[in-house]
GROMACS .gro file of N, CA and C in nm:
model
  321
    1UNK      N    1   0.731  -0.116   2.733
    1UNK     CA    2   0.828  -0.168   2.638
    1UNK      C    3   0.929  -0.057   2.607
    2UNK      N    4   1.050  -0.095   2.626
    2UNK     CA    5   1.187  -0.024   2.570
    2UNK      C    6   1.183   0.059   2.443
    3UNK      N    7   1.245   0.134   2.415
    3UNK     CA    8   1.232   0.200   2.256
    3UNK      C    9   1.361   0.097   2.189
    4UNK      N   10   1.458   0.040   2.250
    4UNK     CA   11   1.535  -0.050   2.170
    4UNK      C   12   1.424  -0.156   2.138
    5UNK      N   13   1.374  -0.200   2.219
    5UNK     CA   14   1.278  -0.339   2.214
    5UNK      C   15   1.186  -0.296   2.097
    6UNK      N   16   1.111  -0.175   2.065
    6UNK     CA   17   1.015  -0.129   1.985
    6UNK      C   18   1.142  -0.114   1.857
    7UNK      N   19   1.237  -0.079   1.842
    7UNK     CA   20   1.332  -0.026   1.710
    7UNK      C   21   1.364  -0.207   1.705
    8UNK      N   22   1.388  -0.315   1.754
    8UNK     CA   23   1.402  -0.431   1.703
    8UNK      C   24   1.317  -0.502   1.659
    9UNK      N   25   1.182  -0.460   1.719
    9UNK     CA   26   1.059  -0.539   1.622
    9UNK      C   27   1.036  -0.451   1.505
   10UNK      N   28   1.055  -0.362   1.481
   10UNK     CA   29   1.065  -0.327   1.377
   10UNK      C   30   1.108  -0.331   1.263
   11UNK      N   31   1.276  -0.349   1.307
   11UNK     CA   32   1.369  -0.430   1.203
   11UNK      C   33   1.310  -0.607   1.188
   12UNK      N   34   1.289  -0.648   1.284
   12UNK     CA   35   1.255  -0.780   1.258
   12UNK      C   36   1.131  -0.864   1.143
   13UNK      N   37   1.031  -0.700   1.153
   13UNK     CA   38   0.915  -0.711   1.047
   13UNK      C   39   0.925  -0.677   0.900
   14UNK      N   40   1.076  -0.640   0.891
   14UNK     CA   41   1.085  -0.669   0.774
   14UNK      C   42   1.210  -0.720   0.688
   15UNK      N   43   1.231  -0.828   0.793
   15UNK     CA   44   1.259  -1.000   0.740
   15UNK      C   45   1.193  -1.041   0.638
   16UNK      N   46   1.242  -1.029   0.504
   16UNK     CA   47   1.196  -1.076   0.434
   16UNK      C   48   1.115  -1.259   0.424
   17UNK      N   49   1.058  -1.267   0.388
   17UNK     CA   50   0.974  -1.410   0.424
   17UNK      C   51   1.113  -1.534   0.317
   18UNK      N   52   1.099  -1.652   0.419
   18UNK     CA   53   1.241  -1.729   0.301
   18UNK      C   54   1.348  -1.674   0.330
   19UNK      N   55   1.383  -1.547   0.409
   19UNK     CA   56   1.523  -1.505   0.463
   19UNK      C   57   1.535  -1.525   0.646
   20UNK      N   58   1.675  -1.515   0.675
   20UNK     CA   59   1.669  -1.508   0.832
   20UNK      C   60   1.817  -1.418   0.868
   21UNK      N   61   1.766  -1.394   0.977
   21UNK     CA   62   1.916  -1.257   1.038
   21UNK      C   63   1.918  -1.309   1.107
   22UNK      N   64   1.999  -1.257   1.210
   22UNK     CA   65   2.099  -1.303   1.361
   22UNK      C   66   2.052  -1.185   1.472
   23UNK      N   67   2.104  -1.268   1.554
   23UNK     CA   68   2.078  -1.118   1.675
   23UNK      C   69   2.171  -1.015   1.689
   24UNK      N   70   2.288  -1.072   1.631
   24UNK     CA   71   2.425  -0.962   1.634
   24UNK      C   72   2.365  -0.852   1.487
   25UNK      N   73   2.338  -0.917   1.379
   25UNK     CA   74   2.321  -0.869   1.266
   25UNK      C   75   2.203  -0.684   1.323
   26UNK      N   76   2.127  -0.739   1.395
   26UNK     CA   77   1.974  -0.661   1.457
   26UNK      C   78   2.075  -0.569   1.536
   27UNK      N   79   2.144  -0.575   1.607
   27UNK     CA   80   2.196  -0.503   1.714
   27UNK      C   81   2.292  -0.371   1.629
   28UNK      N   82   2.372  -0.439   1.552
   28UNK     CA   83   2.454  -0.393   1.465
   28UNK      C   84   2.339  -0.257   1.335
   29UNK      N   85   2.286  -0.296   1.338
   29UNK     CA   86   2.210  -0.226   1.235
   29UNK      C   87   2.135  -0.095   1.354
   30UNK      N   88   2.113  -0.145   1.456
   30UNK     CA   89   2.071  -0.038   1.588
   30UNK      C   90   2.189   0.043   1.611
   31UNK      N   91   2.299   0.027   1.575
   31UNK     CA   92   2.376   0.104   1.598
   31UNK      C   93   2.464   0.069   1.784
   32UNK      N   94   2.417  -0.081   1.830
   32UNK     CA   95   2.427  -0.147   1.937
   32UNK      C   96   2.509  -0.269   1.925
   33UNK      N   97   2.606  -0.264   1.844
   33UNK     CA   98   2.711  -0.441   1.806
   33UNK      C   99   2.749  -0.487   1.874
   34UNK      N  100   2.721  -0.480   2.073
   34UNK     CA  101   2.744  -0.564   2.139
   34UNK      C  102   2.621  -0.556   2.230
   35UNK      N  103   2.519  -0.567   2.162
   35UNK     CA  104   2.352  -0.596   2.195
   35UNK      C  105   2.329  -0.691   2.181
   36UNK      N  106   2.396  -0.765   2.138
   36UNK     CA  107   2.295  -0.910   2.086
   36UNK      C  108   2.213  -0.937   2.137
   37UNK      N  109   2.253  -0.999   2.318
   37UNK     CA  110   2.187  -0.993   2.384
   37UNK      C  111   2.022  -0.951   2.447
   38UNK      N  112   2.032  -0.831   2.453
   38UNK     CA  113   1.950  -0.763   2.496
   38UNK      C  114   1.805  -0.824   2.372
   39UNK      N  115   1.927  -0.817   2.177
   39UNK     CA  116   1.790  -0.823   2.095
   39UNK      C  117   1.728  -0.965   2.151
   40UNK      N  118   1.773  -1.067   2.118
   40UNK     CA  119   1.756  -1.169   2.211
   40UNK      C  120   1.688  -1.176   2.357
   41UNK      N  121   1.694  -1.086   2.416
   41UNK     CA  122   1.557  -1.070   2.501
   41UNK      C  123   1.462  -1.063   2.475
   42UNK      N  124   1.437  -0.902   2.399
   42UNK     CA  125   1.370  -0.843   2.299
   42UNK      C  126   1.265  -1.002   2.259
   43UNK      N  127   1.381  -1.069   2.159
   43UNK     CA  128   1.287  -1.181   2.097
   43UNK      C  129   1.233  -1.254   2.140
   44UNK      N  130   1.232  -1.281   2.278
   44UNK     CA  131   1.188  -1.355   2.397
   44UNK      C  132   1.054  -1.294   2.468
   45UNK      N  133   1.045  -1.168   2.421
   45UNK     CA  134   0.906  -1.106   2.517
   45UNK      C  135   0.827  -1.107   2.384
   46UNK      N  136   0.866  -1.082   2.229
   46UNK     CA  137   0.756  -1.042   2.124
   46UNK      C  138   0.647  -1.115   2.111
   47UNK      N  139   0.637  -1.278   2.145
   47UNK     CA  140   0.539  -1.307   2.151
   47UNK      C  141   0.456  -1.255   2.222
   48UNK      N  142   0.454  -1.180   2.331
   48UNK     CA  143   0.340  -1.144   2.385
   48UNK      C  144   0.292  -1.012   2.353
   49UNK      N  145   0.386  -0.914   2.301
   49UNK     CA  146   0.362  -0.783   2.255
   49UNK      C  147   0.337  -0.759   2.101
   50UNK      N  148   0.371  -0.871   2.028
   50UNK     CA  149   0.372  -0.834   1.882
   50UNK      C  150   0.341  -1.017   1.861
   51UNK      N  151   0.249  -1.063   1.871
   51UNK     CA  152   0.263  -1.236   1.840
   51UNK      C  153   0.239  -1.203   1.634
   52UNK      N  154   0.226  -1.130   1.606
   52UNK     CA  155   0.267  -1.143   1.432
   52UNK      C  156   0.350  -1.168   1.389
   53UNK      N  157   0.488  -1.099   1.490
   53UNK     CA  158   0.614  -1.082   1.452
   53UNK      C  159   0.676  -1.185   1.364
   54UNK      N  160   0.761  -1.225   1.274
   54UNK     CA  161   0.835  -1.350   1.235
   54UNK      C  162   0.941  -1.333   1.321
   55UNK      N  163   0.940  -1.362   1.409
   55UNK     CA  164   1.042  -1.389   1.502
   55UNK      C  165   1.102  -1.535   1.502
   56UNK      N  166   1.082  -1.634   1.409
   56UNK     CA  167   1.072  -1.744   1.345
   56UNK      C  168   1.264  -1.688   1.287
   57UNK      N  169   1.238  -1.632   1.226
   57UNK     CA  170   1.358  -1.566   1.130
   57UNK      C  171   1.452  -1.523   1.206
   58UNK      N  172   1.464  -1.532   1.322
   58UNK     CA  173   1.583  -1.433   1.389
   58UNK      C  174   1.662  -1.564   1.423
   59UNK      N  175   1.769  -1.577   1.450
   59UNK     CA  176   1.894  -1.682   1.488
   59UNK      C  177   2.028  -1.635   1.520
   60UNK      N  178   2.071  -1.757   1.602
   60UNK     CA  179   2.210  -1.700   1.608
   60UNK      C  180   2.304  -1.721   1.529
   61UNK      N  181   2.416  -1.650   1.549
   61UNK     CA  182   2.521  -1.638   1.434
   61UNK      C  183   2.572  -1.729   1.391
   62UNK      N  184   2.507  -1.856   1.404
   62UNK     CA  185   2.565  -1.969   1.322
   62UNK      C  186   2.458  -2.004   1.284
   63UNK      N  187   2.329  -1.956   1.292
   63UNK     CA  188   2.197  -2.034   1.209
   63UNK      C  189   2.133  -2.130   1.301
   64UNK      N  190   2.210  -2.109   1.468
   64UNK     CA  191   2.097  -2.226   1.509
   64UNK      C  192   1.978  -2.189   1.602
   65UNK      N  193   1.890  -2.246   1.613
   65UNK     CA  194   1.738  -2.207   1.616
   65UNK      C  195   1.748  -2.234   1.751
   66UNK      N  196   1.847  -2.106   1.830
   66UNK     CA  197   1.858  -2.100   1.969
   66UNK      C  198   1.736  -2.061   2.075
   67UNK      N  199   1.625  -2.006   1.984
   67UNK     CA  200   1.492  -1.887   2.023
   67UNK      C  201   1.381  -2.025   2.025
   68UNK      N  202   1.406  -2.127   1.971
   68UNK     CA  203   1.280  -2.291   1.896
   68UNK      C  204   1.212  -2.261   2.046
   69UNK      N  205   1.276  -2.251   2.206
   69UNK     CA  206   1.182  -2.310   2.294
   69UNK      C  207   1.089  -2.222   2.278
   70UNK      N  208   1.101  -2.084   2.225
   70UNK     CA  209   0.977  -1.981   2.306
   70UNK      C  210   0.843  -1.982   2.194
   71UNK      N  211   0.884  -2.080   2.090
   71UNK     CA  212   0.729  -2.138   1.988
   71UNK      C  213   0.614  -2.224   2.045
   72UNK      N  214   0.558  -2.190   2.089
   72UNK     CA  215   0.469  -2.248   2.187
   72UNK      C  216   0.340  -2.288   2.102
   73UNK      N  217   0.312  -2.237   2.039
   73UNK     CA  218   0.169  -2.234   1.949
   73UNK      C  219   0.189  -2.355   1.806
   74UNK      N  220   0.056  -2.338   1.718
   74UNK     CA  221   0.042  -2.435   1.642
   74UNK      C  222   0.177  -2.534   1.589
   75UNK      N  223   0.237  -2.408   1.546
   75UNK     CA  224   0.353  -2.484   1.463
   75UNK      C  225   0.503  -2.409   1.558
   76UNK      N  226   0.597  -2.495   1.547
   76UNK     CA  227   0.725  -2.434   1.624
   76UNK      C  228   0.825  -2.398   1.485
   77UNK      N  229   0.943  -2.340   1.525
   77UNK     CA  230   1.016  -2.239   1.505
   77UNK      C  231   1.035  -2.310   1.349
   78UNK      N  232   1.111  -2.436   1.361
   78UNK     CA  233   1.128  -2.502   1.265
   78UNK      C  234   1.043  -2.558   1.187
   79UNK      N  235   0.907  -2.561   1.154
   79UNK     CA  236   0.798  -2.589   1.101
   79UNK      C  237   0.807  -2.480   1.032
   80UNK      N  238   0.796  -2.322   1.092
   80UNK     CA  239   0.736  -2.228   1.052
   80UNK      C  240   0.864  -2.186   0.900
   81UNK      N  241   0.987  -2.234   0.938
   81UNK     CA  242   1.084  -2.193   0.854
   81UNK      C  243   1.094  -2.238   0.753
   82UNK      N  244   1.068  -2.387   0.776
   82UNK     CA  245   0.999  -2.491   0.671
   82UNK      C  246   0.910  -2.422   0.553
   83UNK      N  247   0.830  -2.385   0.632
   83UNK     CA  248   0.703  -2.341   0.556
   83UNK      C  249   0.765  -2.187   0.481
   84UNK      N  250   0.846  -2.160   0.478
   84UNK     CA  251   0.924  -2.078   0.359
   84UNK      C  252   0.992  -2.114   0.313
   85UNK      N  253   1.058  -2.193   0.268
   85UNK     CA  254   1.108  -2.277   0.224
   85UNK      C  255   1.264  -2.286   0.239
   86UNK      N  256   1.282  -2.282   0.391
   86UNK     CA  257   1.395  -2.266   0.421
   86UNK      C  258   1.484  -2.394   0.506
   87UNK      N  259   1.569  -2.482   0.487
   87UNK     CA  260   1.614  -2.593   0.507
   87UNK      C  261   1.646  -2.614   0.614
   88UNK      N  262   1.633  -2.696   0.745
   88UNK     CA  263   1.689  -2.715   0.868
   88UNK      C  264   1.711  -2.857   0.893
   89UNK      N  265   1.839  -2.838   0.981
   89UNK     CA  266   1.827  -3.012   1.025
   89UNK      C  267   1.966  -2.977   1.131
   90UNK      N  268   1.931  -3.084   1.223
   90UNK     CA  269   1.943  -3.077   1.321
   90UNK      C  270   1.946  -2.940   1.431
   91UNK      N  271   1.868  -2.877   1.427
   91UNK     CA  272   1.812  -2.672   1.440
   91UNK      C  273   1.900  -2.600   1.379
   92UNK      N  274   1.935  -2.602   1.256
   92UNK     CA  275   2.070  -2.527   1.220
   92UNK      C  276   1.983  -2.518   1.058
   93UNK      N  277   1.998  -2.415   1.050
   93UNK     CA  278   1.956  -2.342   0.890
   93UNK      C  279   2.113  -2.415   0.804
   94UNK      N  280   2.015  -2.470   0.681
   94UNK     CA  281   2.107  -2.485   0.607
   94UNK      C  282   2.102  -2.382   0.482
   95UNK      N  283   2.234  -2.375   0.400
   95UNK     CA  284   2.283  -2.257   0.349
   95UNK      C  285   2.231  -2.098   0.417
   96UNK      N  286   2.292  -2.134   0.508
   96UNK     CA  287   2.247  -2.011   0.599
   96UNK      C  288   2.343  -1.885   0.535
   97UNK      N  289   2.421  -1.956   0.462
   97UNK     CA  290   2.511  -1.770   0.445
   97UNK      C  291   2.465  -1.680   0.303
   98UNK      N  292   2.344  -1.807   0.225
   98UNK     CA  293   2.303  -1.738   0.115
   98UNK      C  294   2.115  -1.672   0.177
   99UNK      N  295   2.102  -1.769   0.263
   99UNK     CA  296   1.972  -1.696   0.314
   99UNK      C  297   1.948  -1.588   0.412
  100UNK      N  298   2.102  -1.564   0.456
  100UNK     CA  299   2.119  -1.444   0.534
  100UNK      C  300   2.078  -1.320   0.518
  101UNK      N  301   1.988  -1.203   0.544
  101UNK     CA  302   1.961  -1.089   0.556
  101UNK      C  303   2.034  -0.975   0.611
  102UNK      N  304   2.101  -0.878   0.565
  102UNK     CA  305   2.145  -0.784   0.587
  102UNK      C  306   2.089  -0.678   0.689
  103UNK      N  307   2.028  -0.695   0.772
  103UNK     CA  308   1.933  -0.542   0.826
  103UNK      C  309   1.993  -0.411   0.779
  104UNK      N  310   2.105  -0.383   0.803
  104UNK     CA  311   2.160  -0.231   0.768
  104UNK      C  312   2.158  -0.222   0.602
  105UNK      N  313   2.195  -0.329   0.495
  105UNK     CA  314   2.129  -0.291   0.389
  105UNK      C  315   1.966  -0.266   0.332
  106UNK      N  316   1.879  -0.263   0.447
  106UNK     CA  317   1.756  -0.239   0.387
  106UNK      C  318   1.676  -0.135   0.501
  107UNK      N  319   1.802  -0.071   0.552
  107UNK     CA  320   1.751   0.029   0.615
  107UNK      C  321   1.794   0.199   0.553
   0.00000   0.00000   0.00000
């Protein structure tokens, strides 16, 4: 595993629970603002290296639950967001700009 890949699960674990970030937001706080990408890989392998992760919480920059296919287990992406009490419909976080997370402010 990458040391970017290890510095994004890191930021990602502390997503506050009931909040969600972006992949640009993660990249940007790495000091990487045209990473998105890559974090977005990143979020694509954690299930198998970190399955704790809330990787539930990560989205793209409009709030939509672009990452839902790689939930494979009990509950999927949008269940799990649910279950913080966070609003979705049609895969798109609603009031996504007040439930938004800062990464670089809580670093």
């Amino acid at each position: 595993m990458s040391d970017f890949y290890s510095r994004v699960y890191d930021i990602v674990a502390l997503i506050p629970k009931g909040r969600v970030t972006t992949y640009g937001a993660i990249a940007k706080s790495l000091g990487a603002a045209k990473s998105s990408r890559l974090v977005g890989i990143a979020m694509n392998y954690s299930h198998l290296t970190h399955p704790h992760l809330p990787a539930h919480r990560v989205v793209n920059r409009n709030g939509l639950l672009t990452g839902k296919h790689h939930f494979t287990g009990e509950y999927n992406m949008e269940q799990l967001l649910e279950q913080e009490g966070i609003r979705v419909k049609n895969n798109q976080i609603l009031d996504f700009d007040a439930l938004f997370w800062y990464p670089k402010d809580s670093l």
